[in-house]
Short mmCIF file of C-alpha atoms in Angstrom, two decimals:
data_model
loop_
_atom_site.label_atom_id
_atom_site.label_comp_id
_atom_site.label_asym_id
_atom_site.label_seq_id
_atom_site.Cartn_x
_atom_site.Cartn_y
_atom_site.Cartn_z
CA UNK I 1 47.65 -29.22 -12.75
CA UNK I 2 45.08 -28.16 -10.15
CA UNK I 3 46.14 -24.86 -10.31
CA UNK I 4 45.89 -24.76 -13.92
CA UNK I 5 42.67 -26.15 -14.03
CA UNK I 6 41.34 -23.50 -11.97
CA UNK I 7 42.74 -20.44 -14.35
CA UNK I 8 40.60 -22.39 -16.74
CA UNK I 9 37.68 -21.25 -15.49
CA UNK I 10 37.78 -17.54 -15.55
CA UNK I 11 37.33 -17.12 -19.72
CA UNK I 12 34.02 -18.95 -18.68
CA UNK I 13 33.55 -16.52 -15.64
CA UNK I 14 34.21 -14.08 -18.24
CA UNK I 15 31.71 -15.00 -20.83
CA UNK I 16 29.08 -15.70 -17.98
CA UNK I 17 29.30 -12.40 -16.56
CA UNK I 18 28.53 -10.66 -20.19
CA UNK I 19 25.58 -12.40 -20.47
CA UNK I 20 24.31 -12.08 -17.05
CA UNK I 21 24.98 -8.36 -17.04
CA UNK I 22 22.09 -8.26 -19.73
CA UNK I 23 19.95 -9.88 -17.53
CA UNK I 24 18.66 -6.54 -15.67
CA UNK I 25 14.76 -5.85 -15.16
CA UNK I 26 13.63 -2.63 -16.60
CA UNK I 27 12.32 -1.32 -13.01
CA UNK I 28 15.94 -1.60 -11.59
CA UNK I 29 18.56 -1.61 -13.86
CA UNK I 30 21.36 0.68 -14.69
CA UNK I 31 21.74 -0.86 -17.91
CA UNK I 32 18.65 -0.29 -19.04
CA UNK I 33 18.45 3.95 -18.44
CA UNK I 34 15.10 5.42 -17.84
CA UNK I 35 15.20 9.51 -17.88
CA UNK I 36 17.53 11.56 -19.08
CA UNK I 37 20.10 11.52 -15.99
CA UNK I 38 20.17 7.64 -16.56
CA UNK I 39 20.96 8.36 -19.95
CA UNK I 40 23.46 10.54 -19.33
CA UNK I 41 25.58 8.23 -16.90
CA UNK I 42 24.66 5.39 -19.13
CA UNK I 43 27.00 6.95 -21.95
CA UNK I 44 29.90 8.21 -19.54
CA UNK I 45 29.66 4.76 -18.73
CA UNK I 46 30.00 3.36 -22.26
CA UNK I 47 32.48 5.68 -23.29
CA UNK I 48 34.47 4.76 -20.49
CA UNK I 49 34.11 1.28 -21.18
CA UNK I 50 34.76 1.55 -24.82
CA UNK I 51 38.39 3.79 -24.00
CA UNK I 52 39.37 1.16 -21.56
CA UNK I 53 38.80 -2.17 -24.02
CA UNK I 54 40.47 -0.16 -26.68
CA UNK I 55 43.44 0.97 -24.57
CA UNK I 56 43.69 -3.16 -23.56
CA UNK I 57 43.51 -4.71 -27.16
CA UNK I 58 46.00 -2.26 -28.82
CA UNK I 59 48.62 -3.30 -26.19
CA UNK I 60 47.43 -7.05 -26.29
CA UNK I 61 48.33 -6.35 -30.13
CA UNK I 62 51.83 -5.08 -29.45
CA UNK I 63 52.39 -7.28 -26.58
CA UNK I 64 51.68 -10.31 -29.02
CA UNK I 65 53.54 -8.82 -32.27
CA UNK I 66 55.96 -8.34 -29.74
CA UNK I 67 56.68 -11.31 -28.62
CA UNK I 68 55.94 -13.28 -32.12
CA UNK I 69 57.97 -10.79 -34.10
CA UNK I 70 61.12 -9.63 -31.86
CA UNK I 71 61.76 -12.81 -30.20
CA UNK I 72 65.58 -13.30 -29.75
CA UNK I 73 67.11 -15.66 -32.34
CA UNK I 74 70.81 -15.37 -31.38
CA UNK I 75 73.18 -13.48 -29.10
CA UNK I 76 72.88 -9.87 -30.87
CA UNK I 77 71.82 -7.31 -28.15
CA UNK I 78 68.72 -5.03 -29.90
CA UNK I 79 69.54 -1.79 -30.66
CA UNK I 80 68.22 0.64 -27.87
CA UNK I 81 65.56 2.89 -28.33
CA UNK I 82 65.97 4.55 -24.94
CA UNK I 83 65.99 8.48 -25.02
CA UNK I 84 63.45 8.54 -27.67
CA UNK I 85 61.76 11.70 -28.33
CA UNK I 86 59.41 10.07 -30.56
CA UNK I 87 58.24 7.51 -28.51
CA UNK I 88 57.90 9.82 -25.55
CA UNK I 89 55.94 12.36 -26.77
CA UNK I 90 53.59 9.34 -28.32
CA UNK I 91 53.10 7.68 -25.18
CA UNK I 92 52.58 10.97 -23.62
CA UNK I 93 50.28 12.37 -25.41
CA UNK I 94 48.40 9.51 -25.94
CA UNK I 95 47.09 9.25 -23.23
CA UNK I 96 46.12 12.77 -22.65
CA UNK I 97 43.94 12.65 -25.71
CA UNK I 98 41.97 9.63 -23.90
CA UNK I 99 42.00 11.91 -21.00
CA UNK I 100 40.63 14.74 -22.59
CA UNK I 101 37.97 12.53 -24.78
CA UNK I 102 36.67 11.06 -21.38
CA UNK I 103 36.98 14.65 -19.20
CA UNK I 104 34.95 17.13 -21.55
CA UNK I 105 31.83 15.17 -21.81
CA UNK I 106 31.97 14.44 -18.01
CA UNK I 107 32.37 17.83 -17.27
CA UNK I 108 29.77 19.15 -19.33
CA UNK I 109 26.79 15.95 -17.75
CA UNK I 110 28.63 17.25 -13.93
CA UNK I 111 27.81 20.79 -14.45
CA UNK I 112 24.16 19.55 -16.18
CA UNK I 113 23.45 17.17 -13.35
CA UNK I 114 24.14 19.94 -10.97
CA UNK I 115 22.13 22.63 -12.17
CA UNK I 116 19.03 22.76 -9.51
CA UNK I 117 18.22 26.76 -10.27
CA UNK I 118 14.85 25.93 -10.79
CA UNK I 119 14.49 25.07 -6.94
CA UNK I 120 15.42 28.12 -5.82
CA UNK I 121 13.33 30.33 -8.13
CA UNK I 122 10.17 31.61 -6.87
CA UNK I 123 8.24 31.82 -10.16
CA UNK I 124 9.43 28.52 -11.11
CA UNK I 125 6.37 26.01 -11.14
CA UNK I 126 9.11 23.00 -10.96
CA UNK I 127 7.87 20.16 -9.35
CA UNK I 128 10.40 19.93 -5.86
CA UNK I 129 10.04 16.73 -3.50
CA UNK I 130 11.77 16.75 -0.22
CA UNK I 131 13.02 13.53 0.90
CA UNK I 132 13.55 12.73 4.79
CA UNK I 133 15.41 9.40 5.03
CA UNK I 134 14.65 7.44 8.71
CA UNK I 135 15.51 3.89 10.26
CA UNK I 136 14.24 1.75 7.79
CA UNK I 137 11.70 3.72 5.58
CA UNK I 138 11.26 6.96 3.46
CA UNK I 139 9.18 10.03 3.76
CA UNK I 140 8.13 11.92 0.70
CA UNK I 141 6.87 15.62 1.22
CA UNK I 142 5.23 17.72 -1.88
CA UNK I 143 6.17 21.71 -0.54
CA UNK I 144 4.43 22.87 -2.75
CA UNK I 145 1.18 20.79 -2.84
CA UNK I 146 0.90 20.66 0.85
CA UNK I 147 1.13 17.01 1.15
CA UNK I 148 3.18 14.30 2.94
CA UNK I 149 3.36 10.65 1.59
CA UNK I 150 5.93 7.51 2.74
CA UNK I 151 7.77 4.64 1.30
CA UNK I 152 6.15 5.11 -1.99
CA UNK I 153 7.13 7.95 -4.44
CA UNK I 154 4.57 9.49 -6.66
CA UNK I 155 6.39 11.74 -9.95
CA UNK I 156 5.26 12.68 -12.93
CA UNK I 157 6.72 11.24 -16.22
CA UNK I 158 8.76 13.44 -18.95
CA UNK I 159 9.26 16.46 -16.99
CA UNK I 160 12.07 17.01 -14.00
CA UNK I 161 11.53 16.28 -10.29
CA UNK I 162 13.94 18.06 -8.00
CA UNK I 163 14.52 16.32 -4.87
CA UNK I 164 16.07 18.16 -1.30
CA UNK I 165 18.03 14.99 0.58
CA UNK I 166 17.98 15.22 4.14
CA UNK I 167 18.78 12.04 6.89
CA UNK I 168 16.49 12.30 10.41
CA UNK I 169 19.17 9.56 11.92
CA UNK I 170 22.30 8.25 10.44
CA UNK I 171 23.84 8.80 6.79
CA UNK I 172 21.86 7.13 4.00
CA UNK I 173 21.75 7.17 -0.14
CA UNK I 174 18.56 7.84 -2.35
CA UNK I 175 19.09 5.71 -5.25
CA UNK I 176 16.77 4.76 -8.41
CA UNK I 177 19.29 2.63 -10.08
CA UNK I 178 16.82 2.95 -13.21
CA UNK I 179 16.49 6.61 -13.72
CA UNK I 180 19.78 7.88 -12.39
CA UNK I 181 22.98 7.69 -9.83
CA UNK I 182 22.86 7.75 -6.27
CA UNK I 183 23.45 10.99 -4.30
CA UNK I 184 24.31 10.47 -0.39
CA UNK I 185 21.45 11.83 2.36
CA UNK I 186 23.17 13.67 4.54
CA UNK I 187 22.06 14.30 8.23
CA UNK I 188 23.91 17.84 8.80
CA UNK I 189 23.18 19.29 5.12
CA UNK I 190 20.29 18.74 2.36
CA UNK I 191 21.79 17.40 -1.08
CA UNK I 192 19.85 18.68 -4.11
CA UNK I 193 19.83 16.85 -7.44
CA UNK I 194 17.21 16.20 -10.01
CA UNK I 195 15.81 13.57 -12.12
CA UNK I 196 13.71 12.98 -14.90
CA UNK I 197 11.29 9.70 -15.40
CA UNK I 198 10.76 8.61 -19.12
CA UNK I 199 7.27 7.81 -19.72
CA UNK I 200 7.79 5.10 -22.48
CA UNK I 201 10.23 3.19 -20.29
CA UNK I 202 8.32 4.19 -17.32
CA UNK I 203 5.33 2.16 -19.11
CA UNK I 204 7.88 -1.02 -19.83
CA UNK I 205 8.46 -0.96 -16.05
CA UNK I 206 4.87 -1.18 -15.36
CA UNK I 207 5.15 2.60 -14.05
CA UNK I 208 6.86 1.16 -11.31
CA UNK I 209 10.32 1.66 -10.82
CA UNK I 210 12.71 0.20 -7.60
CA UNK I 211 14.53 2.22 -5.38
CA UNK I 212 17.05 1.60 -2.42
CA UNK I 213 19.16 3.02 0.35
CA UNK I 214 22.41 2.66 -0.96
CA UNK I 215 24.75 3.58 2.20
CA UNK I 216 25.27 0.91 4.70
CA UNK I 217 23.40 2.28 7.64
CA UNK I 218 22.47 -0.57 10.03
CA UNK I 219 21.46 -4.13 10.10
CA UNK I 220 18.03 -3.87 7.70
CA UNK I 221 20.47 -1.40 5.26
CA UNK I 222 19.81 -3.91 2.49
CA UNK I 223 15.60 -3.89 3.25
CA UNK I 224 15.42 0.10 2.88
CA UNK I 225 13.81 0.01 -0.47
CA UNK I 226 10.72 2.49 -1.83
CA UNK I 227 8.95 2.39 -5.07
CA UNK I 228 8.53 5.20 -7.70
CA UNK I 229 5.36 5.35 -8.93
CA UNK I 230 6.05 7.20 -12.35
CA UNK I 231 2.56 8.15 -13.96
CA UNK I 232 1.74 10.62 -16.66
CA UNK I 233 1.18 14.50 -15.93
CA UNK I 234 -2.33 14.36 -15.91
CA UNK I 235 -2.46 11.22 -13.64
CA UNK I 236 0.11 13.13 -11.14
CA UNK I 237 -2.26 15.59 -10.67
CA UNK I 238 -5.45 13.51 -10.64
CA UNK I 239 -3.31 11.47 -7.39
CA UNK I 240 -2.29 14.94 -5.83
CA UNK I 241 -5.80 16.38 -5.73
CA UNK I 242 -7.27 12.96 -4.75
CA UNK I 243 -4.65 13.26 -1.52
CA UNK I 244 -5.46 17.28 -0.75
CA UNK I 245 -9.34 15.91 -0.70
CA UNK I 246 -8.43 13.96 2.13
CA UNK I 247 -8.64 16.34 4.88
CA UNK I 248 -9.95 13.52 8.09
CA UNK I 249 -8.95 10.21 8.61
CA UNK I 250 -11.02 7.91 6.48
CA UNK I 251 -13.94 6.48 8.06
CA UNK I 252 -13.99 2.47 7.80
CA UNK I 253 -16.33 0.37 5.39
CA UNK I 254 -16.84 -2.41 7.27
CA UNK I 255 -17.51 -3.52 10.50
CA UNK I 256 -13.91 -5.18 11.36
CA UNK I 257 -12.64 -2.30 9.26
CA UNK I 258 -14.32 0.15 12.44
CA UNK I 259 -12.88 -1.95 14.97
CA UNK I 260 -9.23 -1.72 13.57
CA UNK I 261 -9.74 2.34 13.09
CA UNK I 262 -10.77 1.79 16.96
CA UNK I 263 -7.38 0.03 17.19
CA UNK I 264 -5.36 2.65 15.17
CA UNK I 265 -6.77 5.23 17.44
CA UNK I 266 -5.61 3.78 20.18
CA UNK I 267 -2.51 2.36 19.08
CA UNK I 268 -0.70 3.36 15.93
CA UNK I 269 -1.72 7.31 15.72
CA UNK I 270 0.54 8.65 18.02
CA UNK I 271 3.38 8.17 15.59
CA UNK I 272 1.40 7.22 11.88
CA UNK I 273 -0.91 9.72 10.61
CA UNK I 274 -3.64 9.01 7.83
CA UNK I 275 -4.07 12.83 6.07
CA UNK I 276 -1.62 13.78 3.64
CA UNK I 277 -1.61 17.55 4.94
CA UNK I 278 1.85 19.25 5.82
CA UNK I 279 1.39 20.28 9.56
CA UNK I 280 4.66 18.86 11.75
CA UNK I 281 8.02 19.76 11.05
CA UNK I 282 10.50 16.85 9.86
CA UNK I 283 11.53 16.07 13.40
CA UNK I 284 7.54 15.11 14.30
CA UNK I 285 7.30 12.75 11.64
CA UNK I 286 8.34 9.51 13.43
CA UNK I 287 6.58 6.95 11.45
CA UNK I 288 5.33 6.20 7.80
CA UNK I 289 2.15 8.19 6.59
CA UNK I 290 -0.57 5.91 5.90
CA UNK I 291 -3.01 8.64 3.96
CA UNK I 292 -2.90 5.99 0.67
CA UNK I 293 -1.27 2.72 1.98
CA UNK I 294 -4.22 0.99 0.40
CA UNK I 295 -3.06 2.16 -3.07
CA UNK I 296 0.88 1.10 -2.21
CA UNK I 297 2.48 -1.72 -3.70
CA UNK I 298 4.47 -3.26 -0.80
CA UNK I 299 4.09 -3.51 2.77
CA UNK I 300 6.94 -1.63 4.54
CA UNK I 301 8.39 -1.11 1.17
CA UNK I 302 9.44 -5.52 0.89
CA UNK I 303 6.41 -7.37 1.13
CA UNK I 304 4.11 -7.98 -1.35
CA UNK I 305 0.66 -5.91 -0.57
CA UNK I 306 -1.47 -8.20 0.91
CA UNK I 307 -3.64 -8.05 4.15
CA UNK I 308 -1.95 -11.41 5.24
CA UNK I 309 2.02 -9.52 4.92
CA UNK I 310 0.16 -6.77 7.07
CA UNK I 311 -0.77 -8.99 9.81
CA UNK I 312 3.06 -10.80 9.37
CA UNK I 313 4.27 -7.39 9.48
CA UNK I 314 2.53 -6.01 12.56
CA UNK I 315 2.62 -9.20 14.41
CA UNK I 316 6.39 -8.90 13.89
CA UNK I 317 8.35 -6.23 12.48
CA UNK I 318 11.55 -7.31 13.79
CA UNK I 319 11.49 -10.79 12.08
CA UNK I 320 11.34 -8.45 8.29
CA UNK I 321 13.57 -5.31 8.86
CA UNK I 322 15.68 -6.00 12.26
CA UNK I 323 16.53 -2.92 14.25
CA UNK I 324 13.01 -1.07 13.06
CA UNK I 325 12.19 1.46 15.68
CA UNK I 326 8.33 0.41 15.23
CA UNK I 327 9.17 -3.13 17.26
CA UNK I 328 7.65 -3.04 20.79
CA UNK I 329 5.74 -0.23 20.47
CA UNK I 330 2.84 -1.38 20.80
CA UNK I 331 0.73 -4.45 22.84
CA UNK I 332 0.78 -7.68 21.45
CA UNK I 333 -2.50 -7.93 19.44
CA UNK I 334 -4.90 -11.63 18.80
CA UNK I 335 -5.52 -12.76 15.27
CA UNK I 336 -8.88 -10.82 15.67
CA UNK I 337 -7.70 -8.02 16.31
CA UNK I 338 -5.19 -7.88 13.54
CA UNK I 339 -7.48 -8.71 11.08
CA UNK I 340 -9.69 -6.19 11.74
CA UNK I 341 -6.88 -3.84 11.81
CA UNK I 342 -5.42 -5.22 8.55
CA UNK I 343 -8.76 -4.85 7.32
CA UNK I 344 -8.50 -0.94 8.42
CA UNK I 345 -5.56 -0.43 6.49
CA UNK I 346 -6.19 -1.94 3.21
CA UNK I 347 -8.98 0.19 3.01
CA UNK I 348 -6.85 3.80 3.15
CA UNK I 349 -7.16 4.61 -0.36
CA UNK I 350 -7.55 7.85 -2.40
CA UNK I 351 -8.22 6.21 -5.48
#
């Protein structure tokens, strides 16, 4: 009876698990596409789905006419159907037609999803972001706009984004579960794909869309998040000149603003830099760029933005993302002096 009980339970599993599954947040769900890749997957996905329930009720319906219809009433033996062209070349083909429904539209969105031409034409004006993935954080370079950025992505809504995928450690995935499937970062090749950011469901998310490392790749794996900031065309390019203006560090607005720049200097810049400008190669870049961290969302890409997180964060960045290269790297600093560099950072803005 206990036993039975239990097996109770999973048509309520069931049912809880439909609803729940429509429960998704417009920033981060797959169910809820956001650019035309998403959309794309989203209908493989549903015409999947739709083959597979239909293949499972028609043979619920046999099995149950089946067994309702044919049961055995006496001692007659049925008359065997074995060696039955008919029902061979039905059961056969059958399921090549499903086959074939499902394979031609996936074909057609692989070759699609694929296509990353534009990247390697020199008169194209596409818009081409290389992405260097790192122990626990992201680094975002425009090629050609000359600028470096971290942890938060800046695109462009309603036109495509083509993105080079390279790993500086260990093997990671870049995935916006949002606005499209994930695509593995590689450390001894560079991945190319492409994706495109809707701008009216980039404006239901806020214009802020959720992204993750999606390859197990050490003990903070599950705290390797970045945020897409997807803004309209002319906004892009107000944010990309506002970061090629910067061309010094910023100077500090305040007095305990100066004293954590003092701090920086001494401290932080030999591995975070505060101008946007392209000047070391990948291998140099050892540390998030700071250039806007004012203008971020998050702290470290998992704490809300708040000078109080940046103190928590600096005073221990082991505690937040475990196995960080950035712990003990630094001295030990007093609640002064991490205000006053707190008080440095928040003020790194471009806009």
């Amino acid at each position: 009876m206990k036993r039975l009980s239990n097996w109770r339970l999973v048509p309520f599993f069931a049912i809880l698990a439909l609803f729940l599954s429509g429960c998704g947040k417009p920033y981060l769900s797959t169910l809820q596409p956001a650019g035309e890749v998403a959309d794309m997957q989203y209908g493989l996905m549903k015409l999947s789905t739709l083959i597979m329930v239909g293949v499972i009720l028609v043979v619920t319906i046999i099995f149950i006419l089946v067994l309702v219809r044919f049961r055995r009433k006496d001692d007659k033996i049925p008359n065997q159907v074995e060696g039955s062209h008919k029902l061979e070349i039905i059961w056969t083909v059958i399921p090549i037609l499903l086959l074939l429904i499902l394979a031609v539209p996936t074909v057609a969105d692989t070759f699609k999803l694929a296509d990353v031409s534009q990247m390697d034409n020199k008169n194209s004006k596409a818009l081409v972001v290389n992405v260097r993935a790192h122990l626990y954080w992201w680094d975002f370079e425009y090629p050609g706009k000359g600028i470096v950025t971290s942890n938060e992505l800046v695109v462009p809504t309603n036109q495509k984004v083509y993105f080079n995928l390279k790993s500086m450690d260990v093997k990671h995935a870049f995935w916006i579960p949002a606005v499209g499937g994930k695509l593995d970062v590689d450390t001894d090749n560079i991945n190319k794909f492409w994706l495109e950011f809707d701008n009216t469901k980039a404006n239901e998310a806020g214009n802020l869309f959720y992204g993750k490392c999606a390859e197990l790749c050490g003990p903070s794996h599950a705290l390797m998040d970045f945020k897409v900031k997807a803004i309209s065309k002319d906004k892009f390019d107000s944010w990309v000149t506002a970061m090629k203006n910067v061309k010094a560090p910023q100077k500090a607005d305040s007095a305990s603003a100066q004293q954590g720049q003092e701090i920086f200097n001494k401290s932080c810049i030999g591995c975070h830099a505060v101008t946007p400008a392209n000047k070391m190669p990948d291998t140099a870049r050892v540390a998030p760029n700071l250039t806007n961290f004012g203008d971020r969302s998050r702290v470290a890409g998992i704490l809300p933005h708040t000078k109080e997180e940046v103190k928590n964060w600096i005073r221990n960045p082991e505690t937040y993302k475990p196995g960080n290269k950035m712990a003990g790297k630094y001295p030990q600093m007093s609640e002064d002096q991490l205000n006053a560099l707190a008080d440095y950072l928040m003020g790194l803005k471009v806009q």
